[in-house]
Each structure stands twice: as structure tokens, then as C-alpha cells.
Amino acid sequence: MQFNAFVLLLFVYIAGIALYRFDAARNHVPDQQNQKIMKLKLVLSLVMLTLTLACTQGPSNTTKIDILDGEQWWIGIVTHGHLAPLADGYNANLNGFLYENQAQPLLVSNAGRSLWSEEPFSVTIKDGALIFDNNQGEIVLDAHGSTLKEAYLGASTKYFPPTGTMPDESLFLQPQYNTWIELLYDQNQADILKYAQAILDNGFPPGVIMIDDNWQQAYGVWEFRHERFEDPKAMIKQLHDMGFKVMMWVCPFVSPDTQVYRELRDQGLLLKDETGRPKPIHWWNGQSALLDLSNPAAGDWFKARLQYLVDEYGVDGFKLDAGDAEYYVDTYGYKDVSPNEHARLFAEIGLDFPLNEYRATWKMGGQPLAQRLRDKGHSWSDLQVLVPHILTQGISGYAFTCPDMIGGGLMGSFINLEKVDQELMVRSTQTHALMPMMQFSVAPWRVLSAENLEFTKQAIRLRAEFIPVILDLARHAAQTGEPIVRYLEYEFPGNGYHTVVDQFMLGSDIVVAPVLVPGQVQRQVHVPPGVWVSHEGKSYTGPALVTVDAPLNTLPYLKRSL
């Protein structure tokens, strides 16, 4: 039961007045009546105690929502996409943890209902109910219609409406290239230019090139390392002349024992521990201080450093990494905000730079940010979760999606060429090809045979045919919030498609069914209602389940017949 604090306090006040009057009355009545007054006083005292405890404890932070017959639920945790629709026993806790990717305090169902909170929560599915506890805010249940699409669009309109803008179109037009896998922590001018030239020499189109971690002098010291970059301005000009746009990796951390650290510490722009000193934060690159972006001055300082790179060197944009909520747990800042809110404040930095990329964000649905899936390994299992994860991004409000690095982006995956699965590389390229963005990091020409390299370039050429469609969908998403990549259940409710997560809709008129299993040269495809034409030119009438040919050089897809 939930109590209204004001009403409870009013009752306590009235009970207190009554007790006072009883005490006054005791001096003017016989003993027999006095005993009755004492009993009433005891009762009122117990009432006051109960009400006071209720006021002190505040509202109950447990909410139970019964699941309707046949209702299926999806949650706004991107890395849990392969667990959807959610089953009995599911549990997640968003308090100070985003599960290493984008997250929203949102659930949507195929019965047209949504659940939203402005704050993090913990949720469990048990005995046919969604049980929320450890809630930091109110859980709001809304009914928007009777389908998954209506649930999502209703929640989007009410809680995270689109802004009407999108990230820089360059992210969609051509493949992106990230220097991470080829250079790791040895980012340097000579090898970056060599990588860019190899892209062109091997017949790949220029696009956005991202210079990854360790180009900088230190974390927080956002200046090129002079011993590795002889003339960074000339390097960036040369990359521009080759047809590339240039993004730089940055993060909210600050290396200790630097002049920048001391200045930020003295200005009170770093997060602190319980003693009031800058708190050392353990993350994947060691231990660093962390900007306190709850202080507007820290955000202004960070954006000024990024703008300096734009103005001084011609940098076009930024890959903003490592803003996970978990790094902000048990920190103290300028304002008393949750770890999740700190993550959101870091994501807001990118709004000043249209050419951007994020991996971990909180409550940024509808915003013009490019949202990359978390790092995937070089494995078939990771390729198989890529589709449900990017589908979950869409119904969480993150339409401008990038499915991580082709073939995998984990450190060390491509050092031993004997362990490289060339079939996986080709199928990964095909899976990315008709998604909103595609990104290379490992150099395909280094790890693939001539034949498989050609299959990879065929996938890029196929994507080029669909670029007008992808751009139209991105612009539509900026206006409406609709996903670019969509569940079949989203577009065709009532056909039992809620469990289909190995194929996806590109908009409303294209079905994409990548091969996600090794050795497979045919696959089954769910054909939605209507008439569709396959990549082979065959016509199918749905709903139907058909088998299509899918040799290694082929990405199966269907287009709605006009």
C-alpha cells in the first residue's frame, strides 16, 4: 500500500491535537472517565506511531504489473536483446549499471503497453508478473494500443521524442574504418596514413576514419603525442584529401600526475570520494580520475578541448567512449545525481558534435547520436546476437545504430591469422551491409583470401544500392522516432513473429535474412504477409516460411512487390 506523505502528516497533526485535549480533560473528570481517556490516548498513540513510521519510510518501492494472457515484453537493455521476449525468471538491475551498452528505463509489450521510469530500477519476471523493486522513481504504466509498434511509438512520443535532427550523414553513406584492431595502442601518423591508403588501394571506398585510443598525450590531455605525430594537421589534411572524415577517440577520464589533473582538481571539476579527494576510478586502462559533469564548468572545459581539436587540426568529430554508469558508483560531485545520470551527462557532450559515436548511454533515446553495439568477439555466437541487439536498440529509441566492428572488435582477435574464420568475416560483412551503418577495423585484405575479399566488396556494393533507402529511413527516424532496423513483430503483429530474431526489417519494405550459422548455404526465411521478391528474383506470397539459396557470396533479402 502506498501512502501520501502530506495526508499522513495531517493525520499525525490531528492525533497530536486530540492527545493534547485528552491530557487537558483528565484534570476535570472523575477517575472512571479518566480511565476511558487513557485507553483512547493509548489507541491514538499507536495510530500516531504507525502513521509516523509510514511517513518516515515513504512510498513502497515495489511495483507489481500482471502480464496479460499472450502478452510478450521487451526491455530497453540492448545487450539483453537476445533474451527477448522476456521469460519467467528474467532479472535485471539498472541501478548504476548499463550492461556495457545503451539502456533505457523502458519496457514495451506486443499488447500495446509500456512501462517507464525517469530513474533506474530493478525488475524480475515471476509467476506471470513484472516485479519492480529498488526503484528510484515511479513506474508508469501506459496503454497506447494493442501492438508492439503502438507501445513503442506511444512511449517515444511521451518520454523521449525525436529531435528532428540526425548524426552526420557521413556515418551512413560509406563504410566506417576504425584504426583499433590494426594499430591497437600504437596509434601513430605513419601507420594511420598507411592504413588509409591501403583502404583505397584495395578497392574500398573512403568514409569516416576513427583514430582510436592512445593518440593523445594522456587521458584528459587531448593533444597529439609529438613523438608519434610529426605533423597532425598535415596528416588530417591528407586524410581529407583522400576522401576521409576524421574522428578521434576521447573519454571522460583524466590521468593523474599531469598538469591538467592538478588544474581540474584545484577547480573542483573532478569527482570525489567520501574524504573529498579526487576518486581514483578503476577501468580497463588502469586507474584515473573522472570528470564531474554534474558541474557545468566541467562540461564546458571538456567541450572546449574537443572544439580546440576541431579548430586547430581540422578534426571532424569524436568517438566518445567509456561513459558507463558503473564508473560513477560511490562518487561525490557538484550535484547529487545518480551514476546513470552521470552517464547521461557524458552522452550530452556529443550533441555539440554531429559526427559522433557512443557505446554506453542512458536515457538518450531520440537524440542525434550514433550508437554502436558493444564490442563483439570473433565468433559465430557473437554474430548471432548482433541482430537481436540492434533490433532492441531500435525499440529503445536508439535508431542511429552501428553494429560494432565487422568480424569482431576485441583486442587480440586477429593477431594469429590461423585462427581467423574467413567465412565468419564474410558473413559478418553481409550482416552489417544493410544495417544503418557498417564499420571495419581489421583490414579485410590482411586476413582474407582474394576470393573472400571480393565477396566482402560485393556486400559493400550491395549496400551502395540501398543507401538512398537507408538515408530516407534515417531522416524519417529523426522526425518520428521510428527504428531503421525493425522486428518483424513490429511491422506485422499477430503472425507469431515475436520470436523471430535472426532476420530483420529494413524499414517496412525490405526483409533481410543474413546467414548466421557456419557452413550454411541455404536458410529458411519468414515471408511476411504480402507479395515479396527475393534476391534471386523469385516471387513469394506470405505469410510463409520458405527456403532460399545463400552461397557464401550471397546475402538473402526480400523486397516488397509494388
Coordinates of C-alpha atoms in Angstrom, one line a residue, residues 72-345:
Q72 CA 5.2 -10.5 -24.5
W73 CA 7.6 -7.9 -23.1
W74 CA 10.9 -6.3 -24.4
I75 CA 13.2 -4.3 -22.2
G76 CA 15.4 -1.3 -23.1
I77 CA 18.7 -3.1 -22.3
V78 CA 20.5 -3.6 -25.6
T79 CA 22.7 -6.4 -24.6
H80 CA 19.7 -8.3 -23.4
G81 CA 18.1 -8.3 -26.8
H82 CA 18.8 -12.0 -27.3
L83 CA 16.7 -12.7 -24.1
A84 CA 13.6 -11.1 -25.5
P85 CA 10.8 -11.6 -25.4
L86 CA 11.4 -11.9 -21.7
A87 CA 10.6 -15.1 -19.9
D88 CA 9.8 -16.1 -16.3
G89 CA 12.9 -15.8 -14.2
Y90 CA 14.4 -12.8 -16.1
N91 CA 16.1 -10.3 -13.8
A92 CA 17.9 -7.0 -14.4
N93 CA 19.1 -4.1 -12.3
L94 CA 19.8 -0.8 -13.9
N95 CA 21.0 1.0 -10.8
G96 CA 24.5 2.1 -11.7
F97 CA 24.9 -0.4 -14.5
L98 CA 24.0 -0.1 -18.2
Y99 CA 25.2 -3.7 -19.2
E100 CA 28.0 -2.2 -21.2
N101 CA 25.8 -0.7 -23.9
Q102 CA 22.8 1.7 -24.4
A103 CA 19.9 1.4 -21.9
Q104 CA 16.6 3.0 -21.3
P105 CA 14.3 2.7 -18.2
L106 CA 11.7 1.2 -20.6
L107 CA 9.7 -1.9 -21.3
V108 CA 7.3 -2.4 -24.2
S109 CA 4.9 -5.2 -25.0
N110 CA 3.1 -6.5 -28.0
A111 CA -0.2 -5.8 -26.3
G112 CA 0.4 -2.0 -26.8
R113 CA 1.6 -1.3 -23.2
S114 CA 4.7 0.4 -22.0
L115 CA 6.4 0.8 -18.6
W116 CA 8.7 3.8 -18.0
S117 CA 10.5 5.4 -15.1
E118 CA 12.6 8.5 -15.0
E119 CA 15.0 6.7 -12.7
P120 CA 16.8 3.3 -12.7
F121 CA 15.0 0.2 -11.3
S122 CA 15.4 -3.5 -10.8
V123 CA 12.9 -5.8 -12.5
T124 CA 12.1 -9.5 -12.2
I125 CA 9.6 -11.7 -14.0
K126 CA 8.0 -14.2 -11.7
D127 CA 4.7 -16.1 -11.7
G128 CA 3.2 -14.1 -14.6
A129 CA 4.1 -10.6 -13.3
L130 CA 6.7 -7.9 -13.7
I131 CA 8.0 -7.1 -10.3
F132 CA 9.9 -3.8 -9.9
D133 CA 11.9 -3.1 -6.7
N134 CA 14.8 -0.9 -5.6
N135 CA 13.1 1.8 -7.7
Q136 CA 14.5 5.3 -7.6
G137 CA 11.4 6.7 -9.2
E138 CA 7.8 6.0 -10.1
I139 CA 7.0 3.1 -12.5
V140 CA 4.4 4.4 -15.0
L141 CA 2.2 2.0 -17.0
D142 CA 0.7 3.3 -20.2
A143 CA -1.7 1.7 -22.7
H144 CA -1.0 3.0 -26.2
G145 CA -2.8 0.5 -28.4
S146 CA -2.6 -3.2 -29.0
T147 CA 0.8 -3.8 -30.8
L148 CA 4.5 -3.6 -30.1
K149 CA 4.7 -0.7 -32.6
E150 CA 2.0 1.3 -30.9
A151 CA 3.6 0.6 -27.5
Y152 CA 7.0 1.9 -28.7
L153 CA 5.8 4.9 -30.6
G154 CA 3.5 5.9 -27.7
A155 CA 6.3 5.7 -25.2
S156 CA 8.7 7.5 -27.6
T157 CA 6.3 10.4 -28.1
K158 CA 5.6 10.8 -24.4
Y159 CA 9.1 10.2 -22.9
F160 CA 11.9 10.5 -25.5
P161 CA 10.5 12.3 -28.6
P162 CA 12.8 12.7 -31.6
T163 CA 14.6 16.0 -32.1
G164 CA 14.2 16.3 -35.8
T165 CA 17.9 16.0 -36.4
M166 CA 20.3 13.1 -37.1
P167 CA 24.0 12.5 -36.8
D168 CA 26.3 13.5 -39.7
E169 CA 25.2 11.7 -42.9
S170 CA 28.8 10.6 -43.5
L171 CA 28.3 7.8 -40.9
F172 CA 25.6 6.3 -43.2
L173 CA 27.0 6.9 -46.7
Q174 CA 30.1 4.7 -46.7
P175 CA 31.7 2.1 -44.5
Q176 CA 33.5 3.5 -41.4
Y177 CA 37.1 2.5 -40.6
N178 CA 38.5 2.3 -37.1
T179 CA 42.3 2.0 -36.5
W180 CA 41.9 0.0 -33.3
I181 CA 42.4 -3.6 -34.5
E182 CA 45.3 -2.8 -36.8
L183 CA 47.2 -0.4 -34.5
L184 CA 45.8 -1.2 -31.0
Y185 CA 47.6 1.2 -28.6
D186 CA 50.3 2.1 -31.2
Q187 CA 48.3 4.9 -32.9
N188 CA 50.8 6.9 -35.0
Q189 CA 50.8 9.2 -38.0
A190 CA 52.7 6.9 -40.4
D191 CA 50.6 3.8 -39.8
I192 CA 47.3 5.7 -39.9
L193 CA 48.2 7.1 -43.3
K194 CA 49.3 3.6 -44.4
Y195 CA 46.0 2.1 -43.3
A196 CA 44.0 4.8 -45.1
Q197 CA 46.0 4.3 -48.3
A198 CA 45.5 0.6 -48.1
I199 CA 41.7 1.1 -47.9
L200 CA 41.8 2.9 -51.3
D201 CA 44.4 0.6 -52.9
N202 CA 42.3 -2.5 -52.1
G203 CA 39.2 -1.0 -53.8
F204 CA 37.3 0.1 -50.7
P205 CA 35.5 3.5 -50.7
P206 CA 36.8 6.3 -48.4
G207 CA 34.5 7.1 -45.5
V208 CA 34.8 8.1 -41.9
I209 CA 38.1 7.0 -40.3
M210 CA 38.3 6.8 -36.5
I211 CA 41.7 7.2 -34.8
D212 CA 41.4 5.2 -31.6
D213 CA 42.9 5.3 -28.1
N214 CA 46.5 6.4 -27.3
W215 CA 46.9 9.1 -29.9
Q216 CA 46.7 11.6 -27.0
Q217 CA 49.4 12.6 -24.6
A218 CA 47.4 11.4 -21.6
Y219 CA 43.7 10.9 -20.7
G220 CA 42.4 14.4 -20.3
V221 CA 45.4 15.9 -22.1
W222 CA 43.7 16.0 -25.5
E223 CA 46.8 16.9 -27.6
F224 CA 48.6 14.7 -30.1
R225 CA 51.7 12.9 -28.9
H226 CA 54.6 14.6 -30.6
E227 CA 56.8 11.5 -30.7
R228 CA 54.1 9.7 -32.8
F229 CA 52.6 12.5 -34.8
E230 CA 55.1 14.7 -36.5
D231 CA 52.5 17.0 -38.1
P232 CA 48.9 16.0 -37.1
K233 CA 47.4 19.0 -39.0
A234 CA 49.1 17.8 -42.2
M235 CA 48.0 14.2 -41.5
I236 CA 44.4 15.2 -41.2
K237 CA 44.6 17.4 -44.3
Q238 CA 46.0 14.4 -46.2
L239 CA 43.2 12.2 -45.0
H240 CA 40.6 14.8 -46.1
D241 CA 42.3 15.0 -49.5
M242 CA 42.0 11.2 -49.7
G243 CA 38.2 11.5 -49.1
F244 CA 38.0 10.6 -45.4
K245 CA 36.5 12.4 -42.5
V246 CA 38.4 12.1 -39.2
M247 CA 37.1 11.2 -35.8
M248 CA 39.2 11.0 -32.6
W249 CA 38.7 8.7 -29.6
V250 CA 38.1 10.5 -26.3
C251 CA 36.8 9.6 -22.8
P252 CA 35.8 11.4 -19.6
F253 CA 38.9 10.1 -17.6
V254 CA 41.9 12.2 -16.5
S255 CA 45.3 10.7 -15.9
P256 CA 46.8 11.6 -12.5
D257 CA 50.2 13.2 -12.2
T258 CA 49.5 15.6 -15.1
Q259 CA 49.2 19.3 -15.1
V260 CA 45.7 19.0 -16.4
Y261 CA 44.7 16.8 -13.5
R262 CA 46.1 19.3 -11.0
E263 CA 44.2 22.2 -12.6
L264 CA 40.9 20.3 -12.7
R265 CA 41.4 19.2 -9.1
D266 CA 42.0 22.7 -7.9
Q267 CA 38.9 23.9 -9.8
G268 CA 36.7 21.2 -8.3
L269 CA 35.9 19.6 -11.6
L270 CA 36.8 16.0 -10.7
L271 CA 34.5 13.5 -8.9
K272 CA 35.5 12.9 -5.3
D273 CA 35.5 10.1 -2.7
E274 CA 34.0 10.3 0.7
T275 CA 37.0 12.2 2.0
G276 CA 36.6 15.0 -0.6
R277 CA 39.6 14.0 -2.6
P278 CA 39.5 13.1 -6.4
K279 CA 38.5 9.5 -6.5
P280 CA 40.7 7.0 -8.4
I281 CA 38.4 5.0 -10.8
H282 CA 39.5 1.6 -12.0
W283 CA 38.6 1.0 -15.6
W284 CA 40.0 -1.1 -18.5
N285 CA 43.0 1.2 -18.9
G286 CA 44.1 1.3 -15.3
Q287 CA 43.2 3.9 -12.8
S288 CA 42.2 7.5 -13.5
A289 CA 40.3 10.5 -12.2
L290 CA 36.9 11.2 -13.7
L291 CA 35.3 14.5 -14.8
D292 CA 32.4 15.7 -12.7
L293 CA 30.0 16.5 -15.5
S294 CA 27.3 17.4 -12.9
N295 CA 29.3 20.6 -12.7
P296 CA 28.5 22.6 -15.9
A297 CA 32.0 24.1 -15.8
A298 CA 33.5 20.5 -16.3
G299 CA 31.3 20.0 -19.4
D300 CA 32.3 23.4 -20.7
W301 CA 36.0 22.6 -20.2
F302 CA 35.7 19.2 -22.0
K303 CA 33.8 20.6 -24.9
A304 CA 36.3 23.4 -25.2
R305 CA 39.1 20.9 -25.5
L306 CA 37.3 19.0 -28.2
Q307 CA 36.5 22.2 -30.1
Y308 CA 40.2 23.0 -29.9
L309 CA 40.9 19.8 -31.9
V310 CA 38.3 20.8 -34.5
D311 CA 39.6 24.4 -34.9
E312 CA 43.4 23.7 -34.6
Y313 CA 43.7 20.5 -36.6
G314 CA 40.5 20.1 -38.6
V315 CA 39.2 17.1 -36.7
D316 CA 35.6 16.3 -37.9
G317 CA 34.2 14.5 -34.9
F318 CA 34.6 12.2 -31.9
K319 CA 34.2 8.7 -30.7
L320 CA 33.2 9.2 -27.1
D321 CA 33.9 6.1 -25.1
A322 CA 33.9 4.8 -21.5
G323 CA 30.9 6.7 -20.1
D324 CA 29.5 3.7 -18.4
A325 CA 27.4 4.3 -15.3
E326 CA 29.3 1.8 -13.2
Y327 CA 32.3 4.1 -13.1
Y328 CA 30.3 6.7 -11.2
V329 CA 29.1 4.5 -8.4
D330 CA 30.1 5.8 -4.9
T331 CA 31.4 9.1 -6.2
Y332 CA 30.6 12.6 -5.0
G333 CA 30.1 15.6 -7.2
Y334 CA 28.9 19.1 -7.6
K335 CA 25.4 17.9 -7.7
D336 CA 23.9 14.8 -6.0
V337 CA 23.0 12.8 -9.1
S338 CA 22.8 9.0 -9.8
P339 CA 25.6 7.1 -11.6
N340 CA 23.1 6.7 -14.5
E341 CA 22.6 10.5 -14.7
H342 CA 26.4 11.0 -14.9
A343 CA 26.4 8.7 -17.9
R344 CA 23.6 10.7 -19.5
L345 CA 25.5 13.9 -18.9

